[in-house]
Short mmCIF file of C-alpha atoms and ligand atoms in Angstrom, two decimals:
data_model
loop_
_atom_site.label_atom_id
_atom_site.label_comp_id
_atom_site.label_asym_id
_atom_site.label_seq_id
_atom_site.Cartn_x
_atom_site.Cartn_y
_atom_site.Cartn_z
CA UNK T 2 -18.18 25.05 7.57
CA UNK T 3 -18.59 23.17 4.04
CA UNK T 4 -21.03 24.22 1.86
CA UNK T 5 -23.54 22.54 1.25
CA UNK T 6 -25.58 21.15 -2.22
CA UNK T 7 -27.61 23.42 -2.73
CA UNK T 8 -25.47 26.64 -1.45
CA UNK T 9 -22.53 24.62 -4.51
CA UNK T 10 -25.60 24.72 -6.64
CA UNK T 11 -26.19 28.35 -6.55
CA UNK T 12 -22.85 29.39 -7.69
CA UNK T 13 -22.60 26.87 -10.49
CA UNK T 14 -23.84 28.57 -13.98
CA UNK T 15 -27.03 26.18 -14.26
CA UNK T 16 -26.48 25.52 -17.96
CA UNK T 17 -26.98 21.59 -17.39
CA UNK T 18 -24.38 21.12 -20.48
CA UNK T 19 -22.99 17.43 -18.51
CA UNK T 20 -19.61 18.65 -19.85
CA UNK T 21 -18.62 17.66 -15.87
CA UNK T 22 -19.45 14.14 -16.57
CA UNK T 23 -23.15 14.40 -14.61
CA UNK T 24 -26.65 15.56 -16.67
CA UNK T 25 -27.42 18.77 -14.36
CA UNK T 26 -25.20 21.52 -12.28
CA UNK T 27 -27.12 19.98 -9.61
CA UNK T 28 -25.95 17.13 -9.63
CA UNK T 29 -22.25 18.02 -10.09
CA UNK T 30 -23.05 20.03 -7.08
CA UNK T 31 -24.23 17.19 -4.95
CA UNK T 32 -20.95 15.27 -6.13
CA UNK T 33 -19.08 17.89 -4.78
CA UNK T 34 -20.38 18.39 -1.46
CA UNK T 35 -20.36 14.40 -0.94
CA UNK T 36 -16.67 14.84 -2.17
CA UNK T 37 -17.23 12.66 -5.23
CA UNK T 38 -16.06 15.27 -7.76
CA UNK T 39 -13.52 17.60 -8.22
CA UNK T 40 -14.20 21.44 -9.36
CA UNK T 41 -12.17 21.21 -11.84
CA UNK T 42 -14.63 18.91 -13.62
CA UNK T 43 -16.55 21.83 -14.49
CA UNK T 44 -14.98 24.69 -17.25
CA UNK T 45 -17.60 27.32 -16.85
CA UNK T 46 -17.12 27.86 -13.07
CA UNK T 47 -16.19 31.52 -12.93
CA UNK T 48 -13.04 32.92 -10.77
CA UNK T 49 -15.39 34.40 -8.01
CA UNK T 50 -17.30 31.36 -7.44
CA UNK T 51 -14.00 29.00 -8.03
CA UNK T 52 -12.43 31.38 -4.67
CA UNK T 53 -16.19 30.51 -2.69
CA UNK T 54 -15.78 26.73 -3.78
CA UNK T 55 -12.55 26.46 -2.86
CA UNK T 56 -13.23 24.97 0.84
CA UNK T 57 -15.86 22.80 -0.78
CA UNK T 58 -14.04 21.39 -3.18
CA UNK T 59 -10.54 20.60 -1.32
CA UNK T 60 -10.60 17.26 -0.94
CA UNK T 61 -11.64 16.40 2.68
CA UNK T 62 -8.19 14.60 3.70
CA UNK T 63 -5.65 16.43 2.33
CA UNK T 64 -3.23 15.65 -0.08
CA UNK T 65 0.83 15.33 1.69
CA UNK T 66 3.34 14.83 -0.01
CA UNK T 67 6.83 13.66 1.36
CA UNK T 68 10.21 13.93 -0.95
CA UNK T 69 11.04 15.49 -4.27
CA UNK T 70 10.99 14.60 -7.40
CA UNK T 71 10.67 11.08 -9.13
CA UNK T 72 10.53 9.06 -5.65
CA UNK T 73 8.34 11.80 -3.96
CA UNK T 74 4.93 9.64 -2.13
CA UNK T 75 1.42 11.53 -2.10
CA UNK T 76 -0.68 10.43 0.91
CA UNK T 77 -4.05 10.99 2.08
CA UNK T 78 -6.19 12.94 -0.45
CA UNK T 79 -9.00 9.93 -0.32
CA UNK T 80 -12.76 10.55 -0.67
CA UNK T 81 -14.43 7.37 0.27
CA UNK T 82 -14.86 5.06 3.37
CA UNK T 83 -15.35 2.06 1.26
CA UNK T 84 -13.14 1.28 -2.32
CA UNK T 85 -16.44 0.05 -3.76
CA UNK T 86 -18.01 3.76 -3.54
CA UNK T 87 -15.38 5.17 -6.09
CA UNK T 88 -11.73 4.11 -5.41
CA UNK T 89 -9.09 4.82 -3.13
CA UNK T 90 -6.50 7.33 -4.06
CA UNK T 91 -3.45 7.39 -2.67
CA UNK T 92 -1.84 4.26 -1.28
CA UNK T 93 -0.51 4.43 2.21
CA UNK T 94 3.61 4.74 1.63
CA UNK T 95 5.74 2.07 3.23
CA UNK T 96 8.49 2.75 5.36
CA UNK T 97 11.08 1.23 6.37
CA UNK T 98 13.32 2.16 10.21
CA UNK T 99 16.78 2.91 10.44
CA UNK T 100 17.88 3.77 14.13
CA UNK T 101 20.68 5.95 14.91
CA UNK T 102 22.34 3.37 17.35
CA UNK T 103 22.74 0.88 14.13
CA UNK T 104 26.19 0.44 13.27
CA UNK T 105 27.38 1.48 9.80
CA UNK T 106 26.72 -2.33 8.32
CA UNK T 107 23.39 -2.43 9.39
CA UNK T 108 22.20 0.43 8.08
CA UNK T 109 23.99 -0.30 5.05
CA UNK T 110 22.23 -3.71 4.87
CA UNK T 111 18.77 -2.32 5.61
CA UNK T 112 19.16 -0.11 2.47
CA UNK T 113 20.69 -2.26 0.15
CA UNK T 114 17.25 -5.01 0.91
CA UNK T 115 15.30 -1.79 0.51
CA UNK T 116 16.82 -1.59 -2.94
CA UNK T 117 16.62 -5.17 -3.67
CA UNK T 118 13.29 -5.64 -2.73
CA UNK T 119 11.21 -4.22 -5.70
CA UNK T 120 9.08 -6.81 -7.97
CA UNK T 121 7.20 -6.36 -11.29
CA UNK T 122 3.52 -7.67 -11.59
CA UNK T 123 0.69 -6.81 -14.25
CA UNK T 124 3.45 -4.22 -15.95
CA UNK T 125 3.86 -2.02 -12.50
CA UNK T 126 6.87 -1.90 -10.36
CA UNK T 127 6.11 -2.45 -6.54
CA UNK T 128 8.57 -1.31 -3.83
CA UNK T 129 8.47 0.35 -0.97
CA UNK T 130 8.76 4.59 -0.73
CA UNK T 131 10.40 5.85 2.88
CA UNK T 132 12.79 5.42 4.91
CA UNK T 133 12.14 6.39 8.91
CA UNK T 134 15.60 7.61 10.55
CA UNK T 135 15.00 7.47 14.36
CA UNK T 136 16.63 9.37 17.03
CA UNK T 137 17.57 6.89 19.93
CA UNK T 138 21.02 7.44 21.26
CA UNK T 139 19.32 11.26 21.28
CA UNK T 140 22.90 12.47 20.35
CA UNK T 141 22.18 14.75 17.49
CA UNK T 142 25.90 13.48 15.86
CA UNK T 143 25.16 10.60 15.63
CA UNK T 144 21.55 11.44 14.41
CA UNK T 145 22.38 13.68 11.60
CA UNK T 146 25.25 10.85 10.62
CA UNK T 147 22.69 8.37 10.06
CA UNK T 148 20.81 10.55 8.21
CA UNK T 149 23.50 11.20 5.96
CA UNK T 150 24.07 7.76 5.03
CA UNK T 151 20.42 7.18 4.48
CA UNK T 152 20.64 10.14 1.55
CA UNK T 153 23.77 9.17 0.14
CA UNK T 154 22.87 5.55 -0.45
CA UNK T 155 19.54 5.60 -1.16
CA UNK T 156 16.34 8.09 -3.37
CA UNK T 157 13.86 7.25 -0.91
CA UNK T 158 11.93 9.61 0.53
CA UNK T 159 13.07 10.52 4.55
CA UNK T 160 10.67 10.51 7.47
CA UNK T 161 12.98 12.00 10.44
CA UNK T 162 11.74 11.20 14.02
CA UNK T 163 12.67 12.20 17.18
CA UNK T 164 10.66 14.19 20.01
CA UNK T 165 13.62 17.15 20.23
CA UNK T 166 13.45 20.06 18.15
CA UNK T 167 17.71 20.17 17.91
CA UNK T 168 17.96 17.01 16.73
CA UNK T 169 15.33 17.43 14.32
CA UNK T 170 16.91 20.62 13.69
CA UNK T 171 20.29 18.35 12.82
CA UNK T 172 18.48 16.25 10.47
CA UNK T 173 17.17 19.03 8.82
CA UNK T 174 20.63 20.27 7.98
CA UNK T 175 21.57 17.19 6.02
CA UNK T 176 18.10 16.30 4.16
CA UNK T 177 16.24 19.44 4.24
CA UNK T 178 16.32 19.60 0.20
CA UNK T 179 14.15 16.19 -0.08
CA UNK T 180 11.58 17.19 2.12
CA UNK T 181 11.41 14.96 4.51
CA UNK T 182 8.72 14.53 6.76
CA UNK T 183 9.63 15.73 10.35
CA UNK T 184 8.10 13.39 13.14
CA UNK T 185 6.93 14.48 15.43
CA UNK T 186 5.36 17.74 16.96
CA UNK T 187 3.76 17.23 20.03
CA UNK T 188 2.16 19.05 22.55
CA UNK T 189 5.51 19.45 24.33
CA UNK T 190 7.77 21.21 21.29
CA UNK T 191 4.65 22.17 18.96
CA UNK T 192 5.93 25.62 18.64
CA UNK T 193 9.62 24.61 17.93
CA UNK T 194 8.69 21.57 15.81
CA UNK T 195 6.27 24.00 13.78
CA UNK T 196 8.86 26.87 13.02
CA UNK T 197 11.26 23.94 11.62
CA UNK T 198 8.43 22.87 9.42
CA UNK T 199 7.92 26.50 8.51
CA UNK T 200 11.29 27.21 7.93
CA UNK T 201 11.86 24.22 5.60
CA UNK T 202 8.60 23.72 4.06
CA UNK T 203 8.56 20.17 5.07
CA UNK T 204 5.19 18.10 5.86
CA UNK T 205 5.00 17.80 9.71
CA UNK T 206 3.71 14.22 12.04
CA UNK T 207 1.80 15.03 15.05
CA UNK T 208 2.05 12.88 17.79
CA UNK T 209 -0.60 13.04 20.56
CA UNK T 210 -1.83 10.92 23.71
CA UNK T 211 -5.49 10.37 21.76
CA UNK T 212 -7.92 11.86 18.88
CA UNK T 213 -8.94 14.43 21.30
CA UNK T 214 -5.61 15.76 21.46
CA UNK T 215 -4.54 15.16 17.80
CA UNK T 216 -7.24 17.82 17.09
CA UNK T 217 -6.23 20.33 19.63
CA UNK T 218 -2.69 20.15 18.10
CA UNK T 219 -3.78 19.88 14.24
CA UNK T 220 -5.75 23.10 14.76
CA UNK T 221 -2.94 25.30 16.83
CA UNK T 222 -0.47 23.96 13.60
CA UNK T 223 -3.19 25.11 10.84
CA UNK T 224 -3.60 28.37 12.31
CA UNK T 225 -0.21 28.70 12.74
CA UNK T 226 -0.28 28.08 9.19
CA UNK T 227 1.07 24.81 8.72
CA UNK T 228 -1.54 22.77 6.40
CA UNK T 229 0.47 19.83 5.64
CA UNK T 230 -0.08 17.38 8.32
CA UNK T 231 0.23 13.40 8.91
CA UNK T 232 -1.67 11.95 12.16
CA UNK T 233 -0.53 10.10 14.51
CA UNK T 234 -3.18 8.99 17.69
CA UNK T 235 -0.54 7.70 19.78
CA UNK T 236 -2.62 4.46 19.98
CA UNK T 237 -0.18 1.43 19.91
CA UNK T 238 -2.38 -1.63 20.51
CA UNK T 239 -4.14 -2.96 17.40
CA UNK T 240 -7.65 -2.64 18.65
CA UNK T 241 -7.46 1.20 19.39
CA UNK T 242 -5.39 1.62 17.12
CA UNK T 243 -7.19 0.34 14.41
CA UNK T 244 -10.32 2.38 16.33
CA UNK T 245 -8.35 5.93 15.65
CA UNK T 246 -8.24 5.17 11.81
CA UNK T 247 -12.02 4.28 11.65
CA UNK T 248 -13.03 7.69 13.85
CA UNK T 249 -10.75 9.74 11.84
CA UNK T 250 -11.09 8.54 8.78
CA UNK T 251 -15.20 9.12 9.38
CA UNK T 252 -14.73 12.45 10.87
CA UNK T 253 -13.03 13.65 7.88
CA UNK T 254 -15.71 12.46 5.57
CA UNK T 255 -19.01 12.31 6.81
CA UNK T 256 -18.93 14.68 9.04
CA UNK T 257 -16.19 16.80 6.83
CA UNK T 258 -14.35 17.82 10.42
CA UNK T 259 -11.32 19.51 8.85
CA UNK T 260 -9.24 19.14 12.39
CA UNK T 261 -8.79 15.32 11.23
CA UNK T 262 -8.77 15.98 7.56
CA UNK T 263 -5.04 14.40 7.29
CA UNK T 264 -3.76 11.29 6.34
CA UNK T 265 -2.05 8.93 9.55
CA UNK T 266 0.71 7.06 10.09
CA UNK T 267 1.09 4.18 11.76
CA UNK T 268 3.65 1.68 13.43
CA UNK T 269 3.00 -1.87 13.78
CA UNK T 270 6.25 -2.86 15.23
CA UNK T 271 5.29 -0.86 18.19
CA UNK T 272 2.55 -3.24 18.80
CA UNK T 273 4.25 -6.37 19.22
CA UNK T 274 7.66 -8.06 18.54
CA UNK T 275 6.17 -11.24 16.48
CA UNK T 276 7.56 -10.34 12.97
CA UNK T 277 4.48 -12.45 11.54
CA UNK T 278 2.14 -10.46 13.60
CA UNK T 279 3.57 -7.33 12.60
CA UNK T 280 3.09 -8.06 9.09
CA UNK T 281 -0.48 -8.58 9.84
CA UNK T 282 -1.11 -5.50 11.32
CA UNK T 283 0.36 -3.58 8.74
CA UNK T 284 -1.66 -5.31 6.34
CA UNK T 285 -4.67 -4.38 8.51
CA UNK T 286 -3.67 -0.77 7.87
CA UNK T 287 -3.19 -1.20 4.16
CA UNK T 288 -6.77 -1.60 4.02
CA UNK T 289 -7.94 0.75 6.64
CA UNK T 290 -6.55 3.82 6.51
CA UNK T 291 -3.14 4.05 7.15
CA UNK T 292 -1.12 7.37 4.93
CA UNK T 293 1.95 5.69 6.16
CA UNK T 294 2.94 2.26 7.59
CA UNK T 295 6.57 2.08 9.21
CA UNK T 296 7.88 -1.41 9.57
CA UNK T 297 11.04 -2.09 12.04
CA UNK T 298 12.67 -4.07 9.04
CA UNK T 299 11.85 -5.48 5.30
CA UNK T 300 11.99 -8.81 4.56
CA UNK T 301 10.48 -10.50 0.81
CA UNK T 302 8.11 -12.92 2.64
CA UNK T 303 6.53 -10.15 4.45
CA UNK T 304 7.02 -6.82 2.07
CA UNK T 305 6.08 -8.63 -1.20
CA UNK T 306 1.98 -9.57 0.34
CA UNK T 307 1.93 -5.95 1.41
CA UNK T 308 2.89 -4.85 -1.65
CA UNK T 309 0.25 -6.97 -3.78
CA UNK T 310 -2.15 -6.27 -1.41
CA UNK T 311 -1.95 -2.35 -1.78
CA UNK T 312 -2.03 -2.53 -5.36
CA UNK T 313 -4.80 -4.70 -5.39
CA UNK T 314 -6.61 -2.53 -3.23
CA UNK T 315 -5.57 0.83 -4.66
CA UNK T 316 -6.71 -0.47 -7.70
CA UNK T 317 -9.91 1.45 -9.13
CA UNK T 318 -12.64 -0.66 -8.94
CA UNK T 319 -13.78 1.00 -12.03
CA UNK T 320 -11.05 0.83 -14.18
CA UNK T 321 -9.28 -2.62 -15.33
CA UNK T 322 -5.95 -3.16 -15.68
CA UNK T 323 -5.30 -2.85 -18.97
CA UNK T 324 -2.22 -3.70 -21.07
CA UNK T 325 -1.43 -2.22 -24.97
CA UNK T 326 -2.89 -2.99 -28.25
CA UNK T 327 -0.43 -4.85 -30.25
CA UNK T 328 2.14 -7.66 -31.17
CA UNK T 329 4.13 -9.23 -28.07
CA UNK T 330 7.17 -11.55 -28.77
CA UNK T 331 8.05 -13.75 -26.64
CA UNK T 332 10.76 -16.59 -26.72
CA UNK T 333 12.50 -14.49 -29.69
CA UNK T 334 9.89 -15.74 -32.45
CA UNK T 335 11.01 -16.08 -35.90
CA UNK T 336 8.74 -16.46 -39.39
CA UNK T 337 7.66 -20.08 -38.04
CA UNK T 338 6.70 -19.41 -34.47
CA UNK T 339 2.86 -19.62 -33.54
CA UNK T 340 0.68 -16.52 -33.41
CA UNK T 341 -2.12 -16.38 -30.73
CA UNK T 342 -4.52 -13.67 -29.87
CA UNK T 343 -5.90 -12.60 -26.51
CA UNK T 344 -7.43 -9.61 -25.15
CA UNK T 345 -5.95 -6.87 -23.32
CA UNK T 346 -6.94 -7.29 -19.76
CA UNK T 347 -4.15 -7.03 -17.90
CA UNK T 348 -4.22 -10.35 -15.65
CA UNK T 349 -5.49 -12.80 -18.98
CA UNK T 350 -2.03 -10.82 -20.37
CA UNK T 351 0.29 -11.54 -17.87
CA UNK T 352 -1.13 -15.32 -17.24
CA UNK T 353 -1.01 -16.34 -21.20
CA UNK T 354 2.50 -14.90 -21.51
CA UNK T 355 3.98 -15.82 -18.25
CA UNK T 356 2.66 -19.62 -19.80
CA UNK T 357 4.20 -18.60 -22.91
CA UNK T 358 7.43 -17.68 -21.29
CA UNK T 359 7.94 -20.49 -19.23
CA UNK T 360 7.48 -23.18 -21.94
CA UNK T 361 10.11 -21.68 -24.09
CA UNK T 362 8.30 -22.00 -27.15
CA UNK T 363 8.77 -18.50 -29.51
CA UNK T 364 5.70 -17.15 -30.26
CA UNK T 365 3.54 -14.32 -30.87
CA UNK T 366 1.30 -12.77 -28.54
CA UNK T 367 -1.59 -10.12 -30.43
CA UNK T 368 -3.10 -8.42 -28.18
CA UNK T 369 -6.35 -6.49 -28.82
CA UNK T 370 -7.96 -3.89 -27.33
CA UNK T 371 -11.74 -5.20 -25.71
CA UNK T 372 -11.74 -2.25 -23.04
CA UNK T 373 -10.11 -4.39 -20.44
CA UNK T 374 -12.31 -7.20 -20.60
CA UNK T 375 -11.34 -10.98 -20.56
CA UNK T 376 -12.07 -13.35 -22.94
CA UNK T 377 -15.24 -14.57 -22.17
CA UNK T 378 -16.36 -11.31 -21.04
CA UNK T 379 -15.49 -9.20 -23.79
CA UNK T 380 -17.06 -12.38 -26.15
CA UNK T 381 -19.68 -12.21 -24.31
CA UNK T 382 -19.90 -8.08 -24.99
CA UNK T 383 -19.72 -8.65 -28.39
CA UNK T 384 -15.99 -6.82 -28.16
CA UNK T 385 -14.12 -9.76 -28.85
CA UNK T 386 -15.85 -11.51 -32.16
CA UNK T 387 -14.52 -12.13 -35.77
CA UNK T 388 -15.93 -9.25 -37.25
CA UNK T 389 -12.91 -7.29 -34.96
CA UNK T 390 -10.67 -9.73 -34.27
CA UNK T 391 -10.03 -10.39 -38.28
CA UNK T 392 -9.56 -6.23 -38.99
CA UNK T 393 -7.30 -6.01 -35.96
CA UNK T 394 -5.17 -9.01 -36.92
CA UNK T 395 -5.05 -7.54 -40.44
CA UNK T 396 -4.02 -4.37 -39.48
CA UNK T 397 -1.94 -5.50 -37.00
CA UNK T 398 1.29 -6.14 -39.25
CA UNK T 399 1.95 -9.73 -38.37
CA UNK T 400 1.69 -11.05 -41.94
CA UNK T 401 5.13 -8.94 -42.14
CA UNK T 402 6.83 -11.26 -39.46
CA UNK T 403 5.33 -14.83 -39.16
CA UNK T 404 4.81 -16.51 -42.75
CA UNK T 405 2.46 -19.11 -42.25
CA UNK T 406 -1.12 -18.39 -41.78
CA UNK T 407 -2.25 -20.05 -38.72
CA UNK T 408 -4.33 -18.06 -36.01
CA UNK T 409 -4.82 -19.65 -32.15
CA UNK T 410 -7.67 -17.91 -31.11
CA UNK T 411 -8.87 -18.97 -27.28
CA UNK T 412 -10.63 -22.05 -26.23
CA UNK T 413 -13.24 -19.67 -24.81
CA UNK T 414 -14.33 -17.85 -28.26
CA UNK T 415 -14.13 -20.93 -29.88
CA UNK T 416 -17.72 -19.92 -31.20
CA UNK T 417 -15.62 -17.09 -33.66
CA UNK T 418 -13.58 -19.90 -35.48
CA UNK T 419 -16.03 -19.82 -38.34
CA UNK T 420 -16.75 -16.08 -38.59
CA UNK T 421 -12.63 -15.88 -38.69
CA UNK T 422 -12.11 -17.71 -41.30
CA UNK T 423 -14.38 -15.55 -43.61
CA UNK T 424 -13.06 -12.32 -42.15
CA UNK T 425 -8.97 -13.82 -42.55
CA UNK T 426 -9.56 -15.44 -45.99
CA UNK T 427 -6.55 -17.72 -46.47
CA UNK T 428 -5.84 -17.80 -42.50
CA UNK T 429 -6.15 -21.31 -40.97
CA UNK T 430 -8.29 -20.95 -37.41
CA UNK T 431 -7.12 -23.01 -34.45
CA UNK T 432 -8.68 -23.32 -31.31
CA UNK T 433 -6.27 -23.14 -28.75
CA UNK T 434 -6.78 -24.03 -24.76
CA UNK T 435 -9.60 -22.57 -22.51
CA UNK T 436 -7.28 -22.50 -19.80
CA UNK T 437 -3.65 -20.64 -19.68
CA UNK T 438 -2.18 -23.87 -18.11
CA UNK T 439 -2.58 -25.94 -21.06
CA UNK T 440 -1.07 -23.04 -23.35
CA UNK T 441 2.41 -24.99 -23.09
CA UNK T 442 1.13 -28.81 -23.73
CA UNK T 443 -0.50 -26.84 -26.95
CA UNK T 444 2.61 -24.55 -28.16
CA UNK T 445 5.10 -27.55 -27.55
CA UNK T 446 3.06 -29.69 -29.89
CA UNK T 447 2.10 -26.59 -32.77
CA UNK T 448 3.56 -27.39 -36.14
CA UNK T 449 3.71 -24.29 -38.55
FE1 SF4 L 11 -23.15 22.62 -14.92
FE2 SF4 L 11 -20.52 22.99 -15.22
FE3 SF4 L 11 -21.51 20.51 -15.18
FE4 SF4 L 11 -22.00 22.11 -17.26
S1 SF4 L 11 -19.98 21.33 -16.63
S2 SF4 L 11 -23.47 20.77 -16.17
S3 SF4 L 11 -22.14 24.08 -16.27
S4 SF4 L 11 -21.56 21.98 -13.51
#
């Protein structure tokens, strides 16, 4: 059983110092039975009491991670039902299928759009993480050769599924070093399925006919000793399936029921054959509360809004999207080219550039450091006014590459023109557009 508050509270030192980030050791200790904090927040916890913490301090889903190294994905690990309470942690790894009764050019064509389809947006690269190899002609050759191309010609991490322990076995044999994650035990092969797992230290999908059964099987496989774990209900229509995440999700938190304490995987294309309605569902599962989503194919018009949509939700709600202090060129700018400041909040960044960028005018972007904020907000916070815009621009060495004098400050902190103009002695101030869309009418026009 968790511990609870209180029962945290007693084996904290009760100095109050807030070095965890909270006023009292009681409250730390109420953030860690809710789940909300991590031990580790606190430095004074001694080893004795760190070994009695220990179960109530492991996050209540469990952290799994499938594949090595740079392209290894961590699921599960969350705290929260809702992104608004803190954030959400770990975003749900998409995979893509590969069947053992493709031919050689299909598989080969699945991988290479699994390559191709990565995009950049607000300075992060978004692609997909897995691979699912599936066992259908149930002829472990052919199996284990499809598995083979999948790790020759591509980093991603490897889910390998089939229900037989042999094949598994097979699959093992040619991807066992990346860690795949072997899908699935069931209640059938649990004991065969498990030893594999053992054997290999690989994360391990259960399969069952419903929740009830899910924690049957998750306990026999912790006691056996196996602790990393991904769900799988069995559910494949969207309403029950979509049910299974809710109750398991729930069970794991609120009611900290360590049987379901694992992230899930899921497979939309096993609930219908509309490729529109399969992106849906996935989507569905982006938000609620899928570890890992396996599509039956990739294409951009469907990947890319799953993609956008799990960084946007993954995204802490806490923290904005910031980009770095300093001087951006765009265009190639030379001595002549305009110089305009904006903040650093990662969208107001990538808007005023991209409308840099596309006009073709070079230019100079300074970017300052307001915390995040946009223009009008950090104005607003007092974080984006002349009395640090001028030190930043001074300090920012652009006097060393553009030779006129001329500053285009945002249509938005217009109000600063004036205070710039004492705190940049010798700097002409120019308003420049309230909205990015009018940046290129404006550049194309500038004069030096
Ligand atoms: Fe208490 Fe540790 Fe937090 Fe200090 S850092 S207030 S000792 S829980």
């Amino acid at each position: 059983m968790p511990l609870t508050g209180i029962e945290i509270f007693k084996l904290l030192p009760k100095t109050n110092c807030g070095e965890c980030g909270v006023p009292t050791c009681l409250a730390f200790a109420m953030n860690l039975a809710a789940g909300k904090a991590e031990l580790s927040a606190c430095p004074y916890v001694s080893d004795e009491a760190k070994a009695q913490l220990a179960e109530a301090s492991a996050p209540p889903i469990r952290p799994v991670t499938v594949g090595v190294g740079d392209t290894a994905i961590k699921v599960g690990g969350e705290t929260v039902m809702f992104r608004h309470e803190k954030r959400f942690e770990n975003p749900p790894g998409l995979a893509l299928l590969i069947s053992d009764t493709m031919d050689d050019a299909e598989i080969d064509g699945r991988l290479e759009r699994f390559k191709q389809l990565q995009y950049e947006r607000v300075g992060l690269n978004l692609r997909p993480e897995l691979v699912a190899v599936k066992s259908e002609s149930d002829d472990a050759g052919k199996f284990t050769a499809a598995v083979s191309r999948v790790t020759k010609n591509s980093d991603a991490g490897i889910i390998l599924m089939s229900s037989k322990p042999d094949i598994l076995a097979a699959g093992l044999k040619e991807c066992a070093d990346r860690k795949p994650l072997i899908y699935s035990a069931t209640r059938d092969n649990l004991d065969s399925v498990a030893d594999l797992a053992k054997e290999h230290s690989c994360p391990v999908a259960v399969k069952a006919a419903n929740v009830d059964e899910l924690v049957e099987l998750t306990t026999k496989l912790t006691e056996a000793g196996i602790n990393d774990i991904v769900l799988d209900s069995g559910s494949r229509t969207v309403r029950q399936a979509f049910e299974d995440q809710v109750v398991i999700r729930s069970s794991a938190l609120a009611k900290k029921f360590r049987p379901l304490g694992f992230p899930t995987i899921v497979f939309p294309f096993e609930m219908t054959d509309d490729p529109m309605k399969k992106a849906l569902i996935a989507s569905m599962f982006v938000a609620k509360y899928a570890g890992i989503i396996v599509l039956s194919d990739f294409q951009g018009e469907s990947l890319f809004p799953l993609l956008v949509e799990r960084m946007n939700i993954y995204t802490d709600p806490q923290r904005p999207l910031v980009t770095t202090q300093g001087i951006y060129e765009i265009n190639n700018p030379d001595e002549n080219s305009p110089v305009l400041v904006t903040t650093n909040f990662s969208l107001t960044y990538f808007i005023v550039s991209g409308e840099i960028e596309s006009c073709k005018v070079p230019s100079y972007l300074l970017v300052m450091d307001t915390e995040g904020l946009s223009v009008m907000t950090a104005w607003a916070a007092g974080k984006f006014v002349a009395d640090l815009i001028g030190p930043f621009v001074k300090k920012s060495g652009i006097e060393d590459k553009a030779k006129h004098h001329k500053l285009i400050i945002p249509g938005y902190a217009a109000a600063e023109s004036g205070g710039l103009e004492e705190e940049l002695p010798g700097w002409e101030i120019l308003v420049g557009p309230r909205d990015g869309a009018h940046i290129p009418a404006y550049l194309k026009s500038w004069k030096p």
